[in-house]
mmCIF file of C-alpha atoms and ligand atoms in Angstrom:
data_model
loop_
_atom_site.group_PDB
_atom_site.id
_atom_site.type_symbol
_atom_site.label_atom_id
_atom_site.label_comp_id
_atom_site.label_asym_id
_atom_site.label_seq_id
_atom_site.Cartn_x
_atom_site.Cartn_y
_atom_site.Cartn_z
ATOM 1 C CA MET T 1 -26.121 81.374 35.579
ATOM 2 C CA ARG T 2 -22.824 80.783 37.326
ATOM 3 C CA LYS T 3 -20.513 83.795 37.478
ATOM 4 C CA LYS T 4 -17.105 83.107 35.962
ATOM 5 C CA VAL T 5 -14.239 82.905 38.427
ATOM 6 C CA ILE T 6 -10.765 83.668 37.084
ATOM 7 C CA ALA T 7 -7.941 82.976 39.529
ATOM 8 C CA GLY T 8 -4.205 83.315 39.184
ATOM 9 C CA ASN T 9 -1.841 80.888 40.865
ATOM 10 C CA TRP T 10 1.590 82.469 40.975
ATOM 11 C CA LYS T 11 3.105 79.348 42.546
ATOM 12 C CA MET T 12 6.652 80.035 43.871
ATOM 13 C CA ASN T 13 7.019 83.202 41.848
ATOM 14 C CA MET T 14 6.808 86.903 42.654
ATOM 15 C CA THR T 15 8.751 88.619 45.399
ATOM 16 C CA ASN T 16 6.729 91.023 47.491
ATOM 17 C CA LYS T 17 7.939 93.960 45.386
ATOM 18 C CA GLU T 18 7.058 92.215 42.134
ATOM 19 C CA ALA T 19 3.637 91.296 43.481
ATOM 20 C CA ILE T 20 2.904 94.883 44.483
ATOM 21 C CA SER T 21 3.772 96.321 41.087
ATOM 22 C CA MET T 22 1.829 93.628 39.202
ATOM 23 C CA LEU T 23 -1.293 94.162 41.314
ATOM 24 C CA ILE T 24 -1.181 97.939 40.956
ATOM 25 C CA GLU T 25 -1.121 97.457 37.198
ATOM 26 C CA LEU T 26 -3.801 94.745 37.154
ATOM 27 C CA LYS T 27 -6.154 96.684 39.400
ATOM 28 C CA GLU T 28 -6.228 99.564 36.960
ATOM 29 C CA ILE T 29 -6.761 97.398 33.866
ATOM 30 C CA VAL T 30 -9.654 95.358 35.307
ATOM 31 C CA LYS T 31 -11.359 98.079 37.329
ATOM 32 C CA ASN T 32 -14.531 98.018 35.216
ATOM 33 C CA ILE T 33 -14.961 94.232 35.217
ATOM 34 C CA LYS T 34 -18.268 93.337 36.870
ATOM 35 C CA ASN T 35 -19.223 89.869 35.712
ATOM 36 C CA VAL T 36 -16.081 87.991 36.690
ATOM 37 C CA THR T 37 -14.856 87.124 40.170
ATOM 38 C CA ILE T 38 -11.138 87.924 40.088
ATOM 39 C CA ILE T 39 -8.726 86.165 42.426
ATOM 40 C CA VAL T 40 -4.948 86.264 42.654
ATOM 41 C CA GLY T 41 -3.108 83.551 44.578
ATOM 42 C CA GLY T 42 0.424 84.304 45.669
ATOM 43 C CA PRO T 43 3.190 83.171 48.013
ATOM 44 C CA PHE T 44 2.758 83.842 51.746
ATOM 45 C CA THR T 45 5.352 86.618 51.822
ATOM 46 C CA ALA T 46 3.341 88.725 49.372
ATOM 47 C CA LEU T 47 -0.131 88.242 50.841
ATOM 48 C CA SER T 48 -0.282 90.978 53.431
ATOM 49 C CA ASP T 49 0.717 93.774 51.054
ATOM 50 C CA ALA T 50 -1.325 92.200 48.246
ATOM 51 C CA VAL T 51 -4.508 92.401 50.330
ATOM 52 C CA LYS T 52 -3.838 96.076 51.086
ATOM 53 C CA ILE T 53 -3.274 96.928 47.433
ATOM 54 C CA VAL T 54 -6.522 95.339 46.247
ATOM 55 C CA GLU T 55 -8.604 96.760 49.072
ATOM 56 C CA LYS T 56 -11.823 98.308 47.719
ATOM 57 C CA SER T 57 -11.117 96.827 44.271
ATOM 58 C CA ASN T 58 -12.778 93.905 42.476
ATOM 59 C CA ILE T 59 -9.770 91.617 43.145
ATOM 60 C CA SER T 60 -9.497 89.170 46.039
ATOM 61 C CA ILE T 61 -6.379 87.458 47.320
ATOM 62 C CA ALA T 62 -5.777 83.728 47.754
ATOM 63 C CA ALA T 63 -3.109 81.779 49.595
ATOM 64 C CA GLU T 64 -1.634 78.723 47.905
ATOM 65 C CA ASN T 65 -1.620 76.474 50.940
ATOM 66 C CA VAL T 66 -2.411 76.316 54.657
ATOM 67 C CA TYR T 67 -1.820 73.991 57.596
ATOM 68 C CA PRO T 68 -5.070 72.634 59.050
ATOM 69 C CA LYS T 69 -4.502 73.652 62.675
ATOM 70 C CA ASP T 70 -5.197 76.986 64.364
ATOM 71 C CA ALA T 71 -1.813 77.319 66.090
ATOM 72 C CA GLY T 72 0.892 75.247 67.748
ATOM 73 C CA ALA T 73 4.181 73.446 67.291
ATOM 74 C CA PHE T 74 4.216 73.077 63.501
ATOM 75 C CA THR T 75 7.487 74.742 62.560
ATOM 76 C CA GLY T 76 7.398 76.510 59.242
ATOM 77 C CA GLU T 77 3.649 76.253 58.713
ATOM 78 C CA ILE T 78 0.943 78.926 58.324
ATOM 79 C CA SER T 79 -2.477 78.661 59.973
ATOM 80 C CA PRO T 80 -5.908 79.665 58.676
ATOM 81 C CA ILE T 81 -6.186 82.213 61.495
ATOM 82 C CA MET T 82 -3.080 83.994 60.211
ATOM 83 C CA LEU T 83 -4.468 84.121 56.679
ATOM 84 C CA LYS T 84 -7.903 85.250 57.776
ATOM 85 C CA GLU T 85 -6.493 88.044 59.933
ATOM 86 C CA ILE T 86 -4.624 89.689 57.070
ATOM 87 C CA GLY T 87 -7.678 89.536 54.789
ATOM 88 C CA VAL T 88 -7.053 86.495 52.588
ATOM 89 C CA LYS T 89 -10.372 85.289 51.108
ATOM 90 C CA TYR T 90 -9.483 82.067 49.247
ATOM 91 C CA VAL T 91 -7.035 79.196 49.693
ATOM 92 C CA ILE T 92 -5.850 76.992 46.830
ATOM 93 C CA LEU T 93 -5.686 73.406 48.116
ATOM 94 C CA GLY T 94 -4.629 70.041 46.770
ATOM 95 C CA HIS T 95 -2.706 71.415 43.807
ATOM 96 C CA SER T 96 -1.069 68.566 41.895
ATOM 97 C CA GLU T 97 2.346 70.040 42.712
ATOM 98 C CA ARG T 98 1.559 69.730 46.427
ATOM 99 C CA ARG T 99 0.171 66.246 45.969
ATOM 100 C CA GLU T 100 3.282 65.187 44.069
ATOM 101 C CA TYR T 101 6.195 67.026 45.752
ATOM 102 C CA PHE T 102 4.797 67.200 49.283
ATOM 103 C CA MET T 103 2.920 63.910 49.339
ATOM 104 C CA GLU T 104 -0.408 65.479 50.213
ATOM 105 C CA SER T 105 -3.162 62.893 50.472
ATOM 106 C CA ASN T 106 -6.875 63.359 49.878
ATOM 107 C CA SER T 107 -7.568 63.033 53.597
ATOM 108 C CA PHE T 108 -4.987 65.708 54.497
ATOM 109 C CA ILE T 109 -6.457 67.992 51.841
ATOM 110 C CA ASN T 110 -9.907 67.296 53.297
ATOM 111 C CA GLU T 111 -8.670 68.457 56.717
ATOM 112 C CA LYS T 112 -7.367 71.650 55.127
ATOM 113 C CA ILE T 113 -10.670 72.295 53.352
ATOM 114 C CA LYS T 114 -12.540 71.978 56.634
ATOM 115 C CA ALA T 115 -10.076 74.277 58.426
ATOM 116 C CA VAL T 116 -10.366 76.936 55.721
ATOM 117 C CA LEU T 117 -14.187 76.799 55.785
ATOM 118 C CA ALA T 118 -14.210 76.924 59.576
ATOM 119 C CA HIS T 119 -12.420 80.266 59.359
ATOM 120 C CA GLY T 120 -14.774 81.738 56.777
ATOM 121 C CA MET T 121 -12.486 81.511 53.762
ATOM 122 C CA ILE T 122 -13.195 79.696 50.500
ATOM 123 C CA PRO T 123 -11.194 76.658 49.402
ATOM 124 C CA ILE T 124 -10.267 76.123 45.764
ATOM 125 C CA LEU T 125 -9.870 72.355 45.535
ATOM 126 C CA CYS T 126 -7.621 71.213 42.685
ATOM 127 C CA ILE T 127 -8.103 67.807 41.147
ATOM 128 C CA GLY T 128 -6.903 66.152 37.959
ATOM 129 C CA GLU T 129 -5.358 63.130 36.319
ATOM 130 C CA ARG T 130 -1.887 62.264 35.058
ATOM 131 C CA LEU T 131 -1.241 61.589 31.380
ATOM 132 C CA GLU T 132 -1.002 57.844 31.958
ATOM 133 C CA ASP T 133 -4.371 57.895 33.715
ATOM 134 C CA ARG T 134 -6.015 59.651 30.804
ATOM 135 C CA GLU T 135 -4.413 57.281 28.308
ATOM 136 C CA ALA T 136 -5.626 54.303 30.342
ATOM 137 C CA GLY T 137 -9.185 55.684 30.474
ATOM 138 C CA ARG T 138 -9.015 56.338 34.213
ATOM 139 C CA THR T 139 -9.641 60.110 34.180
ATOM 140 C CA ASN T 140 -13.133 60.034 35.621
ATOM 141 C CA ASP T 141 -12.216 57.457 38.280
ATOM 142 C CA ILE T 142 -9.249 59.529 39.458
ATOM 143 C CA ASN T 143 -11.275 62.747 39.630
ATOM 144 C CA ARG T 144 -14.164 60.976 41.329
ATOM 145 C CA ASN T 145 -11.906 59.567 44.013
ATOM 146 C CA GLN T 146 -10.237 62.941 44.632
ATOM 147 C CA LEU T 147 -13.667 64.546 44.960
ATOM 148 C CA ILE T 148 -15.222 61.909 47.177
ATOM 149 C CA GLU T 149 -12.266 61.770 49.573
ATOM 150 C CA GLY T 150 -11.427 65.473 49.372
ATOM 151 C CA LEU T 151 -14.976 66.616 50.067
ATOM 152 C CA GLU T 152 -15.764 63.939 52.640
ATOM 153 C CA GLY T 153 -18.008 65.058 55.489
ATOM 154 C CA LEU T 154 -18.926 68.458 54.054
ATOM 155 C CA THR T 155 -22.481 69.748 54.318
ATOM 156 C CA LYS T 156 -24.389 71.026 51.309
ATOM 157 C CA GLU T 157 -24.069 74.570 52.641
ATOM 158 C CA GLN T 158 -20.286 74.184 52.781
ATOM 159 C CA ALA T 159 -20.077 72.514 49.372
ATOM 160 C CA GLU T 160 -21.933 75.336 47.703
ATOM 161 C CA LYS T 161 -19.155 77.769 48.615
ATOM 162 C CA ILE T 162 -16.270 75.632 47.397
ATOM 163 C CA ILE T 163 -14.562 76.108 44.049
ATOM 164 C CA ILE T 164 -13.307 73.033 42.196
ATOM 165 C CA ALA T 165 -10.386 73.469 39.820
ATOM 166 C CA TYR T 166 -9.976 70.695 37.279
ATOM 167 C CA GLU T 167 -6.339 70.672 36.232
ATOM 168 C CA PRO T 168 -5.216 67.777 34.048
ATOM 169 C CA ILE T 169 -1.598 67.323 35.140
ATOM 170 C CA TRP T 170 -0.440 66.790 31.560
ATOM 171 C CA ALA T 171 -1.696 70.274 30.677
ATOM 172 C CA ILE T 172 0.022 72.157 33.509
ATOM 173 C CA GLY T 173 2.944 74.276 32.359
ATOM 174 C CA THR T 174 3.275 72.192 29.191
ATOM 175 C CA GLY T 175 1.511 74.411 26.694
ATOM 176 C CA LYS T 176 -0.767 71.414 25.985
ATOM 177 C CA THR T 177 -4.264 72.597 26.834
ATOM 178 C CA ALA T 178 -7.156 70.187 26.937
ATOM 179 C CA THR T 179 -9.379 70.919 23.952
ATOM 180 C CA PRO T 180 -12.576 72.730 24.945
ATOM 181 C CA GLU T 181 -14.504 69.541 24.102
ATOM 182 C CA ILE T 182 -12.311 67.270 26.244
ATOM 183 C CA ALA T 183 -12.375 69.762 29.099
ATOM 184 C CA GLN T 184 -16.166 70.133 28.869
ATOM 185 C CA GLU T 185 -16.690 66.372 28.884
ATOM 186 C CA THR T 186 -14.553 66.011 32.015
ATOM 187 C CA HIS T 187 -16.189 68.998 33.711
ATOM 188 C CA ARG T 188 -19.587 67.411 33.077
ATOM 189 C CA ALA T 189 -18.388 64.175 34.663
ATOM 190 C CA ILE T 190 -17.085 66.163 37.648
ATOM 191 C CA ARG T 191 -20.437 67.914 38.054
ATOM 192 C CA ASP T 192 -22.145 64.522 37.938
ATOM 193 C CA VAL T 193 -20.013 63.358 40.872
ATOM 194 C CA LEU T 194 -20.889 66.565 42.756
ATOM 195 C CA LYS T 195 -24.545 65.842 42.020
ATOM 196 C CA GLU T 196 -24.157 62.339 43.371
ATOM 197 C CA ILE T 197 -22.614 63.673 46.599
ATOM 198 C CA PHE T 198 -24.573 66.897 47.205
ATOM 199 C CA GLY T 199 -27.631 66.679 44.946
ATOM 200 C CA GLU T 200 -28.503 68.414 41.700
ATOM 201 C CA GLU T 201 -29.333 71.857 43.062
ATOM 202 C CA ILE T 202 -25.983 72.299 44.804
ATOM 203 C CA SER T 203 -23.985 70.721 41.971
ATOM 204 C CA GLU T 204 -25.473 73.182 39.491
ATOM 205 C CA LYS T 205 -24.424 76.091 41.684
ATOM 206 C CA MET T 206 -20.831 74.958 42.193
ATOM 207 C CA THR T 207 -17.992 76.583 40.278
ATOM 208 C CA ILE T 208 -15.687 74.298 38.314
ATOM 209 C CA GLN T 209 -12.617 76.026 36.923
ATOM 210 C CA TYR T 210 -10.315 74.671 34.255
ATOM 211 C CA GLY T 211 -6.545 74.925 34.741
ATOM 212 C CA GLY T 212 -3.611 73.919 32.563
ATOM 213 C CA SER T 213 -1.948 76.197 30.023
ATOM 214 C CA MET T 214 -4.926 78.519 29.854
ATOM 215 C CA ASN T 215 -3.923 81.743 28.121
ATOM 216 C CA ALA T 216 -5.215 84.789 26.288
ATOM 217 C CA GLU T 217 -5.588 82.786 23.062
ATOM 218 C CA ASN T 218 -7.499 79.745 24.280
ATOM 219 C CA ALA T 219 -9.453 81.229 27.208
ATOM 220 C CA GLU T 220 -12.538 82.343 25.336
ATOM 221 C CA LYS T 221 -13.273 78.940 23.782
ATOM 222 C CA LEU T 222 -12.689 77.114 27.051
ATOM 223 C CA LEU T 223 -14.804 79.569 29.027
ATOM 224 C CA SER T 224 -17.678 79.295 26.559
ATOM 225 C CA GLN T 225 -18.231 75.634 27.461
ATOM 226 C CA LYS T 226 -21.335 74.950 29.498
ATOM 227 C CA ASP T 227 -19.656 73.445 32.549
ATOM 228 C CA ILE T 228 -16.434 75.485 32.554
ATOM 229 C CA ASP T 229 -17.027 78.274 35.045
ATOM 230 C CA GLY T 230 -13.638 79.910 35.095
ATOM 231 C CA GLY T 231 -9.935 79.281 35.089
ATOM 232 C CA LEU T 232 -7.013 78.699 37.414
ATOM 233 C CA ILE T 233 -4.053 80.174 35.646
ATOM 234 C CA GLY T 234 -0.358 79.663 36.326
ATOM 235 C CA GLY T 235 2.180 81.098 33.879
ATOM 236 C CA ALA T 236 -0.187 83.537 32.191
ATOM 237 C CA SER T 237 -1.163 85.059 35.551
ATOM 238 C CA LEU T 238 2.308 86.444 36.248
ATOM 239 C CA LYS T 239 1.878 89.486 34.021
ATOM 240 C CA ALA T 240 -1.014 91.931 34.327
ATOM 241 C CA GLU T 241 -1.342 92.130 30.561
ATOM 242 C CA SER T 242 -1.742 88.405 29.849
ATOM 243 C CA PHE T 243 -3.817 87.739 32.969
ATOM 244 C CA SER T 244 -6.209 90.600 32.281
ATOM 245 C CA LYS T 245 -6.860 89.289 28.763
ATOM 246 C CA ILE T 246 -8.143 86.052 30.295
ATOM 247 C CA ILE T 247 -10.294 88.029 32.702
ATOM 248 C CA PHE T 248 -11.778 90.007 29.794
ATOM 249 C CA ALA T 249 -12.482 86.717 28.000
ATOM 250 C CA GLY T 250 -14.659 85.727 30.945
ATOM 251 C CA GLU T 251 -16.567 89.016 31.119
HETATM 252 P P1 13P E 301 -0.166 76.830 33.889
HETATM 253 O O1 13P E 301 -1.268 77.805 33.555
HETATM 254 O O2 13P E 301 1.171 77.463 33.979
HETATM 255 O O3 13P E 301 -0.216 75.613 33.006
HETATM 256 O O4 13P E 301 -0.474 76.299 35.381
HETATM 257 C C1 13P E 301 -1.728 75.844 35.693
HETATM 258 C C2 13P E 301 -1.803 75.639 37.157
HETATM 259 O O5 13P E 301 -1.192 74.730 37.689
HETATM 260 C C3 13P E 301 -2.608 76.576 37.942
HETATM 261 O O6 13P E 301 -2.799 76.115 39.233
#
């Protein structure tokens, strides 16, 4: 049985003050949750205080990006060492917004995954197709390519730790969620690719989250699908009340 993993992705929202008050509230609401791994991903400026607030709680903190070098002349970037030192546990990588607005390629994302693993943190690798890809029947090819190139060179031991987040781009921030059946079918195809790369045993252990307009209303049905092991939540993760409802749906 895979434990459900519910992660928030605040994106470019939440000042440090806002993050602190949200996490104080969330921590109290979800304090008795045992069967869900709870993660909150926030902007760099909020991470240090966020880690302190959730210390000794059942919530872990994620960054939303990283640069794949330890240190050096990379103005404006943040290294895995910096994240690790303040207590960040997860790093969201390859989000479709980063692929689209910052031209991130599969090979660059692969470098980031390796850097994050090398520093003992866990990558959450986002993959997913555009609407035109789905309409043209290319969904599985797109996901397969993002997985094969994104996970290139990883050992089975490394793969086992990684979280995959399937986020159909047409469902992100649009209110259009994939139906549980469509999401399940795609998650199954994703697990088949993981099986092809890492073997059945590892693929069955790996967490595959769904992301894209997941909310308190649709979470339970999505999370009840066999191959949907959690959620990566944008809009609905900004408020403790709506985010905690999704967490309870996974419990
Ligand atoms: P929404 O939940 O706002 O659709 O965002 C999903 C997402 O992109 C999470 O990474």
